[in-house]
């Protein structure tokens, strides 16, 4: 099973990206998690443009479509979803890449509740299927932990491993 992980932060030392990389390391056998690292290269969304004619947009859409599930982690900026994440999602809205797609939303900050709710609303409006049990929040804000430190932290690693097992279990169960 293939999971595509998407971080809404472009920061080199992003806690959200570190969280996704830790999840990648803790995924059970049979669940391959790949980080999609090019959402910062997507142009600003414009419905006038032909998404299929823009290579990076077509690539992003194809990667999401081919994935069995999507794992998202995104910072909150000014009580909203990060612009880079919202822009990426807007490119998917007109197509079928996200329709019925199982997704989990992991969060690196317990404070980011407004953007978390907004993201869930957007992703379910896009017909994604939220994997609630895998959508966990870890208190990483301000701790400056890299992926290795998260993946080897007893409490954080256990929570992340359970979340990844939950994704594997949902994917192994036929959709209703
Ligand atoms: C411009 C700006 C606005 C922010 N606004 C919020 C906010 O409204 N709510 C919040 O919880 N955190 C806010 N933060 C904190 C970020 O969400 C936090 O630093 C987060 O860890 C960044 O994610 P990253 O480590 O993956 O880059 C803001 C940070 C910046 C730089």
PDB file of N, CA and C in Angstrom, residues 112 124 147 173:
ATOM      1  N   UNK A 112      -3.063  24.576  16.768  1.00  0.00           N
ATOM      2  CA  UNK A 112      -3.518  24.847  15.392  1.00  0.00           C
ATOM      3  C   UNK A 112      -4.909  24.276  15.101  1.00  0.00           C
ATOM      4  N   UNK A 124     -12.821  16.937   3.223  1.00  0.00           N
ATOM      5  CA  UNK A 124     -14.051  16.143   3.125  1.00  0.00           C
ATOM      6  C   UNK A 124     -14.950  16.708   2.021  1.00  0.00           C
ATOM      7  N   UNK A 147      13.275  14.389  12.516  1.00  0.00           N
ATOM      8  CA  UNK A 147      12.529  13.139  12.330  1.00  0.00           C
ATOM      9  C   UNK A 147      13.079  12.016  13.201  1.00  0.00           C
ATOM     10  N   UNK A 173      -9.059  -2.964   4.808  1.00  0.00           N
ATOM     11  CA  UNK A 173     -10.496  -3.259   4.918  1.00  0.00           C
ATOM     12  C   UNK A 173     -11.206  -2.722   3.681  1.00  0.00           C
TER      13      UNK A 173
END
